[in-house]
Coordinates of C-alpha atoms in Angstrom, one line a residue:
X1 CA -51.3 -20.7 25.4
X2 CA -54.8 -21.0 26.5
X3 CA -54.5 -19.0 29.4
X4 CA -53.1 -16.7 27.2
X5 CA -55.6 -16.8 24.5
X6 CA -58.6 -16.5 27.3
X7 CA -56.6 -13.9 29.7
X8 CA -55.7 -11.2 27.0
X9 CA -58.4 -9.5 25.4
X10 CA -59.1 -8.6 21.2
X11 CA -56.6 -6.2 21.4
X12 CA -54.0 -8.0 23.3
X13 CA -54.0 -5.8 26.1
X14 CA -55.0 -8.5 29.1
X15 CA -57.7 -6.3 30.7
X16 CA -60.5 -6.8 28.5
X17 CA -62.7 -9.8 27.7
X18 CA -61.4 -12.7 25.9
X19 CA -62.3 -12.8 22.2
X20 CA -64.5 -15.0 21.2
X21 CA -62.8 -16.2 17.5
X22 CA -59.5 -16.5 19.1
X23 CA -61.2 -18.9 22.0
X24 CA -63.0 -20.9 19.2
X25 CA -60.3 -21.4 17.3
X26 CA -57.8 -22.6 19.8
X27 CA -60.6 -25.3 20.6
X28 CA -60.7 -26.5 16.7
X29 CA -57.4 -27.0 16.6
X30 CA -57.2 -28.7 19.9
X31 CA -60.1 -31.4 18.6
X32 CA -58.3 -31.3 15.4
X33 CA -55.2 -32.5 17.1
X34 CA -56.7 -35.6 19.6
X35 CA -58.3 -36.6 16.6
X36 CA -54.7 -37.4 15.0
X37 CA -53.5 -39.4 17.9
X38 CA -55.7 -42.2 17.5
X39 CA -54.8 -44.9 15.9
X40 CA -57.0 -45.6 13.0
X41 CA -55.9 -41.5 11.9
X42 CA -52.4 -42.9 12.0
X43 CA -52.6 -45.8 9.8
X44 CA -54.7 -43.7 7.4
X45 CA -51.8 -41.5 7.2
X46 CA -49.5 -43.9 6.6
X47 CA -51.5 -45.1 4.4
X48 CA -51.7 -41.6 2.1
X49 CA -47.6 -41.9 2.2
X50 CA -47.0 -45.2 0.9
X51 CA -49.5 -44.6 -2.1
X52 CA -48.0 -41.4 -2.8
X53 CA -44.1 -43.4 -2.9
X54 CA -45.6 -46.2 -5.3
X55 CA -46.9 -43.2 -7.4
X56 CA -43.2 -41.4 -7.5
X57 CA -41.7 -44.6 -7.9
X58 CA -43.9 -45.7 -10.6
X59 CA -44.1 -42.0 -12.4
X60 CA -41.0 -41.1 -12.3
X61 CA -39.0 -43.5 -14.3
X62 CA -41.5 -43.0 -17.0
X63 CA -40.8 -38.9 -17.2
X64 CA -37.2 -39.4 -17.2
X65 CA -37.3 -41.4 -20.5
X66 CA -40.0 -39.1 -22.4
X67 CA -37.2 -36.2 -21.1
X68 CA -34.2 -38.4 -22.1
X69 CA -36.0 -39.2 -25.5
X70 CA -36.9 -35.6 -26.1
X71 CA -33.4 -34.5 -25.2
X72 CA -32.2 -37.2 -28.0
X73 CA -34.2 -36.1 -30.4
X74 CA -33.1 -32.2 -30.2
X75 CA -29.7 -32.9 -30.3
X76 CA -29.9 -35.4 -32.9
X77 CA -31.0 -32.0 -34.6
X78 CA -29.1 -29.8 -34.1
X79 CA -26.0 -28.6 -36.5
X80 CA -22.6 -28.1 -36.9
X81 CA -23.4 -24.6 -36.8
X82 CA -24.9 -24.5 -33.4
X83 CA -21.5 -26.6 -31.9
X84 CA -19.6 -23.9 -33.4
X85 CA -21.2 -21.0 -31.9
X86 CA -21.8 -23.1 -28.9
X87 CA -17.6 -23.2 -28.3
X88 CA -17.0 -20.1 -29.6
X89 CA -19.6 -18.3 -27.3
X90 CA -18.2 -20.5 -23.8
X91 CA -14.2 -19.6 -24.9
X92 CA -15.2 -16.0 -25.2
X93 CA -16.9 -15.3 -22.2
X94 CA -14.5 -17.7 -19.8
X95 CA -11.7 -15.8 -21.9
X96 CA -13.1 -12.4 -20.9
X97 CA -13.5 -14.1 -17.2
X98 CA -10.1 -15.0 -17.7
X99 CA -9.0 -11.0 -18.9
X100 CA -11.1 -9.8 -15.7
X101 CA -9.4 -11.9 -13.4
X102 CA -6.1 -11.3 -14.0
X103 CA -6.1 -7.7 -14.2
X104 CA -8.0 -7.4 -10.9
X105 CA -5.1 -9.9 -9.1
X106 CA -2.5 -7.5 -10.7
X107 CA -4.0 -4.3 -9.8
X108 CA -5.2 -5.3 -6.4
X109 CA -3.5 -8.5 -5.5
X110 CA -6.3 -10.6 -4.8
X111 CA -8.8 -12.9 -6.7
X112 CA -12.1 -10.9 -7.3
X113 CA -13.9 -14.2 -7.5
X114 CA -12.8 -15.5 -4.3
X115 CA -13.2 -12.3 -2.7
X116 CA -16.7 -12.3 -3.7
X117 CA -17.5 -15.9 -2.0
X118 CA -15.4 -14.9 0.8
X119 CA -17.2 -11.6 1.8
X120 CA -21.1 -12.9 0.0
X121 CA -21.3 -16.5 -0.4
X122 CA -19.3 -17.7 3.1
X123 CA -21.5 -16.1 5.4
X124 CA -24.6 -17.0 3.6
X125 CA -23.5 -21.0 4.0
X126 CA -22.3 -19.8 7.6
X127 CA -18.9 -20.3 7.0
X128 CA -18.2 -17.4 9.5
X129 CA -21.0 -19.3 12.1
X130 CA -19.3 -22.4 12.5
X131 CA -15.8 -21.5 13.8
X132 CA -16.0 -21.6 17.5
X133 CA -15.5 -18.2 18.8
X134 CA -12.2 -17.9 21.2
X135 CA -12.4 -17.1 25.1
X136 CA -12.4 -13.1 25.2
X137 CA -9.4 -12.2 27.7
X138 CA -7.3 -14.7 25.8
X139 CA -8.1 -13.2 22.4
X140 CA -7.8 -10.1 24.1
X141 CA -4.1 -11.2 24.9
X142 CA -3.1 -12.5 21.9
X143 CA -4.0 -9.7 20.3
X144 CA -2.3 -7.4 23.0
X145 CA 1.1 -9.5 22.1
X146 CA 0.7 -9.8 19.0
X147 CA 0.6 -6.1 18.1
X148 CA 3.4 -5.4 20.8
X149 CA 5.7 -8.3 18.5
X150 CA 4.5 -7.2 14.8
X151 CA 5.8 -3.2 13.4
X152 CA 2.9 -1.6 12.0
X153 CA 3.0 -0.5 8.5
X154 CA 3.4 3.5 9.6
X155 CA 3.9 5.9 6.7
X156 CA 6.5 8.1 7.2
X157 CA 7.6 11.7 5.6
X158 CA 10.2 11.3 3.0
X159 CA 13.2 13.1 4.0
X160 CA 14.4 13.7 0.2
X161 CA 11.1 14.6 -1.4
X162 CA 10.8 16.7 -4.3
X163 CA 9.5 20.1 -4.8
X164 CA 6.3 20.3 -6.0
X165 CA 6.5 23.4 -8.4
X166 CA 10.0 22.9 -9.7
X167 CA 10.0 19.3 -10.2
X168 CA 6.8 17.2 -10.0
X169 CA 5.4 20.1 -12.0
X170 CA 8.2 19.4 -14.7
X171 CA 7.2 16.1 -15.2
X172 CA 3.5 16.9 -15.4
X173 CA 4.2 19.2 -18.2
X174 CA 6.4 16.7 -20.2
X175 CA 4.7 13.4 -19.5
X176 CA 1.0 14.8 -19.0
X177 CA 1.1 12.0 -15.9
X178 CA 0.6 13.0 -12.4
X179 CA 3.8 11.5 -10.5
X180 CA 1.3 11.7 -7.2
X181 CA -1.7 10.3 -5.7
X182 CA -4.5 11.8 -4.1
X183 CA -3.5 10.1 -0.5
X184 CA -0.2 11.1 -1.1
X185 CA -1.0 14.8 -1.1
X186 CA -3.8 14.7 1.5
X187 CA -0.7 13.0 4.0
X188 CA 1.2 16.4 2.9
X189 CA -1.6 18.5 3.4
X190 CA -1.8 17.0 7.1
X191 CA 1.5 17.3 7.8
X192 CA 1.7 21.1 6.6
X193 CA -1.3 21.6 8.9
X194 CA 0.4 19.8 11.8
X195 CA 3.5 21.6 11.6
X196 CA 3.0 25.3 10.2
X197 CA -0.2 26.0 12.1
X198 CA -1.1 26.3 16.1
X199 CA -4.0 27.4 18.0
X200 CA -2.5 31.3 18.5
X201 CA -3.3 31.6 14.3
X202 CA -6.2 33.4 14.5
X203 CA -5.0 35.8 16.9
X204 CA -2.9 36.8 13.6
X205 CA -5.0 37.5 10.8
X206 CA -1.6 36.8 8.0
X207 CA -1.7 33.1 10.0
X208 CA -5.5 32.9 9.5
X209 CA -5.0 32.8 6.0
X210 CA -2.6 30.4 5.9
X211 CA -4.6 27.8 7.9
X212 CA -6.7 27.5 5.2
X213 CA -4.8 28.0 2.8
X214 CA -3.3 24.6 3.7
X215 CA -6.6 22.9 3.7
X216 CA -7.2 24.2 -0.1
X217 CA -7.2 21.3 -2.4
X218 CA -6.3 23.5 -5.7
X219 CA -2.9 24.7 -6.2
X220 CA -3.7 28.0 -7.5
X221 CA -6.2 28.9 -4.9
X222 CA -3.1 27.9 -1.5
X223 CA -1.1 30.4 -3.9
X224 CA -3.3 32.8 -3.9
X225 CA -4.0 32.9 0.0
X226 CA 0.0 33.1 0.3
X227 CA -0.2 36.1 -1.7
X228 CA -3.3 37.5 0.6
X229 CA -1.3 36.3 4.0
X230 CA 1.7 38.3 2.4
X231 CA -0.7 41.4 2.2
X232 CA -1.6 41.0 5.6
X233 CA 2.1 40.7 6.9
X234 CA 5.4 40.9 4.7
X235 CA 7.0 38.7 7.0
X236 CA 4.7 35.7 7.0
X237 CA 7.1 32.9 6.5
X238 CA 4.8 30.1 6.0
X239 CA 3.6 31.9 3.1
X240 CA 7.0 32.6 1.6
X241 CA 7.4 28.4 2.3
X242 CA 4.6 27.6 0.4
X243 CA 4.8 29.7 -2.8
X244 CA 8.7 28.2 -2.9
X245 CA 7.5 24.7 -2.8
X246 CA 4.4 25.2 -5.3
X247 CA 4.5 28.3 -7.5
X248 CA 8.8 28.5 -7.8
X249 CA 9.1 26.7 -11.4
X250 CA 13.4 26.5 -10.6
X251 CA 15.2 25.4 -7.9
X252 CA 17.1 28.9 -8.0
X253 CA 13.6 30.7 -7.4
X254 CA 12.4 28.0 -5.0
X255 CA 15.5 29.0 -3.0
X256 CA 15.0 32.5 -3.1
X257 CA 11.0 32.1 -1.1
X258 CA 13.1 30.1 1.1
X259 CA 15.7 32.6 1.7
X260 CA 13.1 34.8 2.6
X261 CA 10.9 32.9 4.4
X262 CA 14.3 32.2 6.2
X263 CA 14.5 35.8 7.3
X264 CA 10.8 36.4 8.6
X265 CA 11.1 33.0 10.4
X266 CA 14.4 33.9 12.3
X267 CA 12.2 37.2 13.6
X268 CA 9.3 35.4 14.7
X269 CA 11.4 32.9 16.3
X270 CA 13.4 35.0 18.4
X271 CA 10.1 36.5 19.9
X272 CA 8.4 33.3 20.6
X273 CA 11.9 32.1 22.6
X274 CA 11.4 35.2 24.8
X275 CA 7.9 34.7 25.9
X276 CA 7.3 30.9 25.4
X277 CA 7.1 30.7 29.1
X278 CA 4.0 32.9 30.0
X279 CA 1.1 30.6 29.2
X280 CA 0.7 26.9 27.0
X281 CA -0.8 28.9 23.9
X282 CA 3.1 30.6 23.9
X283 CA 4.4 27.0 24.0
X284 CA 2.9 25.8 21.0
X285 CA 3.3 28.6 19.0
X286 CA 7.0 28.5 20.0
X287 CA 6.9 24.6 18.8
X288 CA 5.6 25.9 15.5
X289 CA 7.9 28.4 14.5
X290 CA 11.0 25.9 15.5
X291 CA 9.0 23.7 13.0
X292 CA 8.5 26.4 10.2
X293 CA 12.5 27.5 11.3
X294 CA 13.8 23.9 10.6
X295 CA 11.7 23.2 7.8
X296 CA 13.4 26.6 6.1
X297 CA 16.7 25.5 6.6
X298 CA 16.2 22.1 5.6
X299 CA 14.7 22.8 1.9
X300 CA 17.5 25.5 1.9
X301 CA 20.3 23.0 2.5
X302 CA 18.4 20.2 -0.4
X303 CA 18.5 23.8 -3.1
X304 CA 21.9 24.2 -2.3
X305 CA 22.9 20.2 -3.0
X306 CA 20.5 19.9 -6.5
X307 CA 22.3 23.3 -7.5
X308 CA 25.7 22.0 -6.5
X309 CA 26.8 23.7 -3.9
X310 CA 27.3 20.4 -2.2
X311 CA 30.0 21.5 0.5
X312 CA 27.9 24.8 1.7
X313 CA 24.7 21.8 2.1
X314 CA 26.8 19.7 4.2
X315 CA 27.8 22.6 6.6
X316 CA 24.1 23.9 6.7
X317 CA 22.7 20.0 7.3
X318 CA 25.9 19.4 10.5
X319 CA 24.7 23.0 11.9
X320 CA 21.3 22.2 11.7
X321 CA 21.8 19.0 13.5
X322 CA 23.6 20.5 16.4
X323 CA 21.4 23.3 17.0
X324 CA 18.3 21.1 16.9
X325 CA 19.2 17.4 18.1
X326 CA 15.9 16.3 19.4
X327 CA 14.3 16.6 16.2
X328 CA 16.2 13.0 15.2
X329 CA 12.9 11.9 14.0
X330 CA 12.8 14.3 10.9
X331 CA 15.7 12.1 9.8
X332 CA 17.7 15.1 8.4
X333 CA 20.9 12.4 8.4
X334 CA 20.0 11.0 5.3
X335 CA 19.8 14.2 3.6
X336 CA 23.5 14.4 5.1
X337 CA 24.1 11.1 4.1
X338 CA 23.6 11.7 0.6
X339 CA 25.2 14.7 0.6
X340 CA 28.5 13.0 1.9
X341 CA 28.2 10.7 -0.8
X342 CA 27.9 12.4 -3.6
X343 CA 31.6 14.3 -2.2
X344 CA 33.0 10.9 -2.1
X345 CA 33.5 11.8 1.5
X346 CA 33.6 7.9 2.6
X347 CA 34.9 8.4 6.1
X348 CA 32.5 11.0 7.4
X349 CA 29.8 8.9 6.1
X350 CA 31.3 5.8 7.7
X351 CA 30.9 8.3 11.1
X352 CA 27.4 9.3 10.2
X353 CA 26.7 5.6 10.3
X354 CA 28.3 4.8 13.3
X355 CA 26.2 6.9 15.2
X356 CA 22.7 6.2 13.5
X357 CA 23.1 2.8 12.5
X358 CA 22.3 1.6 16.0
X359 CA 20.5 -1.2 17.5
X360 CA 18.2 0.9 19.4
X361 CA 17.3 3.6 16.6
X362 CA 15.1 3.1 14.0
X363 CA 16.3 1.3 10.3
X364 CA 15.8 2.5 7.0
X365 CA 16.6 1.4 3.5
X366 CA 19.9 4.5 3.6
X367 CA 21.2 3.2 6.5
X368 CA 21.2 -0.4 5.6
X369 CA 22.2 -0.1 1.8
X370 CA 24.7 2.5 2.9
X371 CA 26.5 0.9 5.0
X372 CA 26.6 -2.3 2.7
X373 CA 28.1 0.2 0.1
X374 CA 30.5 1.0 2.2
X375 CA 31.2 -2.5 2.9
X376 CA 31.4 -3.5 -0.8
X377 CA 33.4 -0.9 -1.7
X378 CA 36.5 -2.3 0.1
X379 CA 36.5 -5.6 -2.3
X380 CA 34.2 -4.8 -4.7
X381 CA 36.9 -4.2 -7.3
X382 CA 39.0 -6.9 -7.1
X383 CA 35.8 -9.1 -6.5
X384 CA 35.0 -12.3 -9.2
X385 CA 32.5 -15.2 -8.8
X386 CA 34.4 -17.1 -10.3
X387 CA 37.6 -16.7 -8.3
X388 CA 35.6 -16.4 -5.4
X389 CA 33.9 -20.1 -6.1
X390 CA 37.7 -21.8 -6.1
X391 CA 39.2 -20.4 -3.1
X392 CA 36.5 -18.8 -1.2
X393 CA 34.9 -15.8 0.3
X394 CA 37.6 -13.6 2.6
X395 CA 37.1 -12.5 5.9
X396 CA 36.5 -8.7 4.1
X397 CA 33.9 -10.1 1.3
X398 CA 31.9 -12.6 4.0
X399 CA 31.4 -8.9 5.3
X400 CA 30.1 -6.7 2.8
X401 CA 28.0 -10.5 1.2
X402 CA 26.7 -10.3 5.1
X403 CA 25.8 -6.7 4.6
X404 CA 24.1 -7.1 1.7
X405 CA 22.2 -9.4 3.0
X406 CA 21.1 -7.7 6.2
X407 CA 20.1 -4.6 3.7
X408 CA 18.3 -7.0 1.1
X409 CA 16.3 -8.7 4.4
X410 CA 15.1 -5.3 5.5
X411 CA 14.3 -3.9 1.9
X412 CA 13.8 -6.5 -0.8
X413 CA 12.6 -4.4 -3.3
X414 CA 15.6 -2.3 -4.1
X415 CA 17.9 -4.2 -5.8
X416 CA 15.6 -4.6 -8.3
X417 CA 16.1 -0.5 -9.2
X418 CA 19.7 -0.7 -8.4
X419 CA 20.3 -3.3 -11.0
X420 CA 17.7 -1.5 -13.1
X421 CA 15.5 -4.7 -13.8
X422 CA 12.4 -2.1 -12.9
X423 CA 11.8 0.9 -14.0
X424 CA 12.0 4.0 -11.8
X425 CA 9.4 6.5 -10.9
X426 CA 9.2 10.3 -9.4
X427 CA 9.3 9.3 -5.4
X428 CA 6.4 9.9 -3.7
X429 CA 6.2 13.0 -1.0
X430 CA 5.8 9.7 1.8
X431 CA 7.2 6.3 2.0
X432 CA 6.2 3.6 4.2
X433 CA 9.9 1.7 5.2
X434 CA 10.2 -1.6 4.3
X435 CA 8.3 -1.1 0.8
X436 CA 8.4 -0.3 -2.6
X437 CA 7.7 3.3 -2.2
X438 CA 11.4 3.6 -0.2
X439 CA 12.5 1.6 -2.5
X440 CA 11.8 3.9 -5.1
X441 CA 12.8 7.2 -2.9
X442 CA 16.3 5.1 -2.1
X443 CA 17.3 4.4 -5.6
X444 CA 16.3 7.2 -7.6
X445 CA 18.7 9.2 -4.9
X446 CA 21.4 6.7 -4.5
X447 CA 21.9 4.9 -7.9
X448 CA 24.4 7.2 -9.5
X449 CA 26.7 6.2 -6.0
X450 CA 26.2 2.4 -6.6
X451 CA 27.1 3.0 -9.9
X452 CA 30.4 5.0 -8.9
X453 CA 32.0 2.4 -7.3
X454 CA 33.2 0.1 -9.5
X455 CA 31.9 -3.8 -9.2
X456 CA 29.5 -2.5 -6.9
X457 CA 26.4 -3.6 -8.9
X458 CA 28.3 -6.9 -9.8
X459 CA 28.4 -7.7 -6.4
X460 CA 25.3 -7.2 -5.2
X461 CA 24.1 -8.8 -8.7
X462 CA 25.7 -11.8 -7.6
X463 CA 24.7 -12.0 -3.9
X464 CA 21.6 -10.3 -3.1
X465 CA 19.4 -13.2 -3.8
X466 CA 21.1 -15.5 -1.6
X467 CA 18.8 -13.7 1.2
X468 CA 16.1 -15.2 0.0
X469 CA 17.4 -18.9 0.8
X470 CA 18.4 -17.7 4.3
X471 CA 14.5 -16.5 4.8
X472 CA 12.0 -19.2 3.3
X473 CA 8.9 -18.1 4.9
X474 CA 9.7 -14.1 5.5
X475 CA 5.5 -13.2 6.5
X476 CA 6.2 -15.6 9.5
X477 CA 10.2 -15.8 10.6
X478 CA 12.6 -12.6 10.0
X479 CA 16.5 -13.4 10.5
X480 CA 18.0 -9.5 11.3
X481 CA 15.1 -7.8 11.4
X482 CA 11.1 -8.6 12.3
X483 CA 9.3 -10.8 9.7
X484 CA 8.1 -8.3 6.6
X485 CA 5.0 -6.7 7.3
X486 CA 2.0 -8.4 4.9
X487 CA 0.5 -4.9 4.8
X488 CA 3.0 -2.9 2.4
X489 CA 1.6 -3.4 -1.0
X490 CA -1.5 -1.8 -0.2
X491 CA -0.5 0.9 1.3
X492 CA 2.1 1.3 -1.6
X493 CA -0.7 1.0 -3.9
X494 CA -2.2 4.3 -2.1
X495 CA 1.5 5.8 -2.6
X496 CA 2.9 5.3 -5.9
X497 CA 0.9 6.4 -9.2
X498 CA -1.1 4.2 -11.1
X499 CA 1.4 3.7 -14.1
X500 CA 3.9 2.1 -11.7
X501 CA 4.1 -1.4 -11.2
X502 CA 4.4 -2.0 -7.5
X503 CA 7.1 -4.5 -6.9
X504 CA 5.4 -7.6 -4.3
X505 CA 7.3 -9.4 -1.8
X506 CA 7.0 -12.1 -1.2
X507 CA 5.9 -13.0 -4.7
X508 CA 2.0 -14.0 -4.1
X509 CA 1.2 -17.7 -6.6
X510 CA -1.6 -17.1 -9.4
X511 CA -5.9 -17.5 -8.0
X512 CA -7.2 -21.2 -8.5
X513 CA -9.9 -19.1 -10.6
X514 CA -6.9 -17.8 -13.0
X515 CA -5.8 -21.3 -13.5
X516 CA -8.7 -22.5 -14.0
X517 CA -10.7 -19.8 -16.0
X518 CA -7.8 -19.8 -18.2
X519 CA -8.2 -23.9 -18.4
X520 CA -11.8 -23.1 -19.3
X521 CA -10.8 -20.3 -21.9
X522 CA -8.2 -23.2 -23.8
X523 CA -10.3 -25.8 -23.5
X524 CA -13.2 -24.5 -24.8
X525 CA -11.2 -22.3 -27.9
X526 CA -10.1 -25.8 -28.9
X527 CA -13.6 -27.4 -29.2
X528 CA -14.5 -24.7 -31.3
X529 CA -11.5 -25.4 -33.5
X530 CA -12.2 -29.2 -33.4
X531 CA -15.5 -28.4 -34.6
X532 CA -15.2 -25.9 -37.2
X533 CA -12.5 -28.8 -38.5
X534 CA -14.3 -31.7 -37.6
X535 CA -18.1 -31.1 -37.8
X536 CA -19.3 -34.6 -38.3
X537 CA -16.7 -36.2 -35.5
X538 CA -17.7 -33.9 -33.3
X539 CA -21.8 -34.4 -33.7
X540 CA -21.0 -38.1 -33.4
X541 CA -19.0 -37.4 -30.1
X542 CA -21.9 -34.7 -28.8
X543 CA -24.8 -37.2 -29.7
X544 CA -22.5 -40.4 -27.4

């Protein structure tokens, strides 16, 4: 440091002369420091310390009784009155600690005072410091494995949704509560965009239109652009989609846009098929009007099954199937599923079944329930606990309890709606599989065909929570299926509306801070009682 005081100049540059206070310091403090070393500097120090011990030592003592005595004399006082308010003040505000906790763990599932020393106070006391960080390829590994092993929580397109203008529209009017959220409709709004748009639009000024009309956040001004699109081109079929699904108020006006948007789609079609070949922009505008083409006939099939043409749906959902089979992943075999259902058609949904209900394809809440309907059906009628207890399960009821089970494992949630101990709700435009939300779309479809088959319900009343003794620990060990995902109650938070109570699994155990906050709350409500009852007793037990 010397060197470097007497090498670098004032300004700390190291080419000019060394300053002169910086030198004469650095020599003070070097005199300043042999002097210390000696010995006679050491003992004088040592001396300083012991005298200032005897003094704490000495002093101390002393303050604590004058603070002690003062302390006595200002409770010996106070009043009854100030005990009182004293109680009543601590079992009000732990009370409303206690009111604030629990309505944060029920809205959002967690404590908010532990998620405040979690995220604040942990790394602050270096909570996050001391856990030895793991070697990075290994981590890198794991992780690799891990998310190879685990399903992600994906969010898929529900194949039964509502329309938007002739039923969720309904239910605004009548209820004055909007049945969907925000995130809801911006997934929507990104699927309409991915499907009914490509980079050929603005070559088309009708198309133009529509792309942003499907970025427009207000209803009335996307209907207005399909009007402006229709302007432009009479047979823009996206726009004839779009004012069935949000300005049609029926189902029987819904299905005329469709009919027509039916027609225009058919035209463009047919001229993207006979030059799709001649350069990639031709591909992916053939790719978008086979989107807009099977949308059409989809919705077309879903107006002809809610206005009971159930027979003419079926036919339109098979031939749809055969002329696109690729498009699997639009899972227009539940729609048909349904359908078949609802015509009591048990065998052709038996062969439905057959062929989606495969190891290698994809699960879903109408497959699994389904088939254990199916399965249920063949003893359901004749079925009785109590009979059942005495001589045991047959070979046909092991099968449809085993079924149950198996649907119960990959859904938990929907028995709950099936034997109506919740509520049920509009279903949301997009479910996420495993969770509430397809709970919700499952039942509010498939109830009335539980309900048709008698014993059904009683049944799976009686067996359903038998799964839960089969899988203790389900976030860590599944038994059919992969262990359920932890992440489906917030993203069915994001999904469902806010007057719906999402339905948990597995069921999460009350904070510490609820426990105890409420602990607090009682404890100190019954001081306050004590005291207003007891005033006297109660300054005797204060002053001890």
């Amino acid at each position: 440091s010397a060197a470097m005081a007497e090498g670098s100049g004032c300004g700390g540059s190291g080419r000019g002369p060394p300053c002169p206070g910086a030198v004469s310091a650095f020599r003070r403090w070097e005199q300043l420091r042999r002097r210390a070393a000696t010995p006679w500097a050491r003992g004088l120090l040592a001396v300083a310390a012991g005298l200032g011990l005897l003094y704490v030592v000495l002093r101390v003592p002393g303050r604590l009784r004058d603070g002690l005595g003062a302390a006595t004399v200002f409770l010996s006082t106070l009043t009854p009155k100030f005990y009182f308010a004293l109680t009543v003040t601590s079992s009000f505000i732990s009370g409303l600690i206690f009111v604030f906790e629990w309505w944060h763990f029920r809205k959002y599932g967690t404590s908010f005072i532990e998620q405040v020393s979690v995220s604040h106070l942990r790394p602050l006391i270096g909570g996050a410091e001391n856990s030895p960080p793991a070697p990075a390829a290994f981590s890198a590994g794991e992780n690799e494995t891990s998310r190879q092993n685990m399903p992600e929580c994906k969010v898929w397109r529900n194949p039964l949704n509502l329309f938007r203008g002739a039923e969720y529209s309904r239910y605004i009017w009548v209820t004055g509560k909007e049945p969907l959220t925000y995130y809801d409709m911006n997934l929507s709004a990104q699927d309409h965009q991915t499907f009914f748009t490509c980079d050929t639009d603005t070559l088309r000024p009708s198309d133009t239109v529509m792309q942003k009309a499907w970025r427009e956040r207000n209803p009335q001004a996307r209907i207005k652009a399909a009007y402006q699109a229709l302007e432009l081109n009479n047979d823009c079929a996206t726009a004839y989609v779009l004012l069935a699904e949000e300005e049609a108020t029926t189902i029987v006006d819904a299905e005329k846009y469709f009919k027509q948007a039916l027609k225009a789609g058919e035209i463009i079609y047919r001229k993207s098929q006979n030059c799709h070949s001649q350069s990639p922009q031709h591909e992916a505008q053939l790719r978008r009007d086979t989107n807009v083409l099977v949308y059409v006939k989809r919705r077309l099939a879903m107006c002809a099954r809610k206005l009971g043409r159930i027979r003419e749906a079926v036919k339109m959902m098979r031939d749809l199937m055969k002329e696109f089979p690729l498009l699997s992943m639009l899972n227009i075999h539940e729609n048909l599923l349904e359908a078949l259902l609802e015509l009591q058609a048990y065998a052709d949904v038996q062969a439905v079944l057959a062929k989606y209900d495969d190891i290698s394809l994809p699960k879903s809440a109408a497959i699994c329930y389904t088939a254990a309907l199916l399965k249920a059906r063949a003893v359901s009628e004749r079925f009785s606990p109590e009979t059942a207890s005495k001589r045991g399960l047959s070979t046909a009821e092991i099968n449809a309890v085993e079924a149950i089970h198996r649907a119960v494992e990959f859904n938990p949630h929907v028995p709950k709606y099936l034997l109506e101990m919740k509520s049920l709700v509009l279903p949301p435009e997009h479910i996420l599989k495993r969770g509430d939300s397809e709970a919700v779309a499952y039942a509010f479809f498939h109830l009335q065909h539980w309900k048709r088959i008698e014993g059904a319900l009683n049944l799976l009343h009686c067996t359903w929570e038998g799964t839960f003794r089969m899988i203790p620990y389900p976030l860590e060990k599944g038994h059919l299926f992969y262990p359920y995902p932890s992440c489906t109650e917030t993203a069915d938070r994001e999904l469902l509306p806010t007057f719906h109570e999402v339905s948990v699994y597995p069921q999460k155990e009350l904070p510490f801070f609820i426990h105890f906050t409420a602990g607090l709350c009682s404890f100190s409500a019954m001081l306050a009682l004590l005291t207003h009852q007891f005033p006297e007793l109660m300054i005797v037990f204060a002053k001890a």
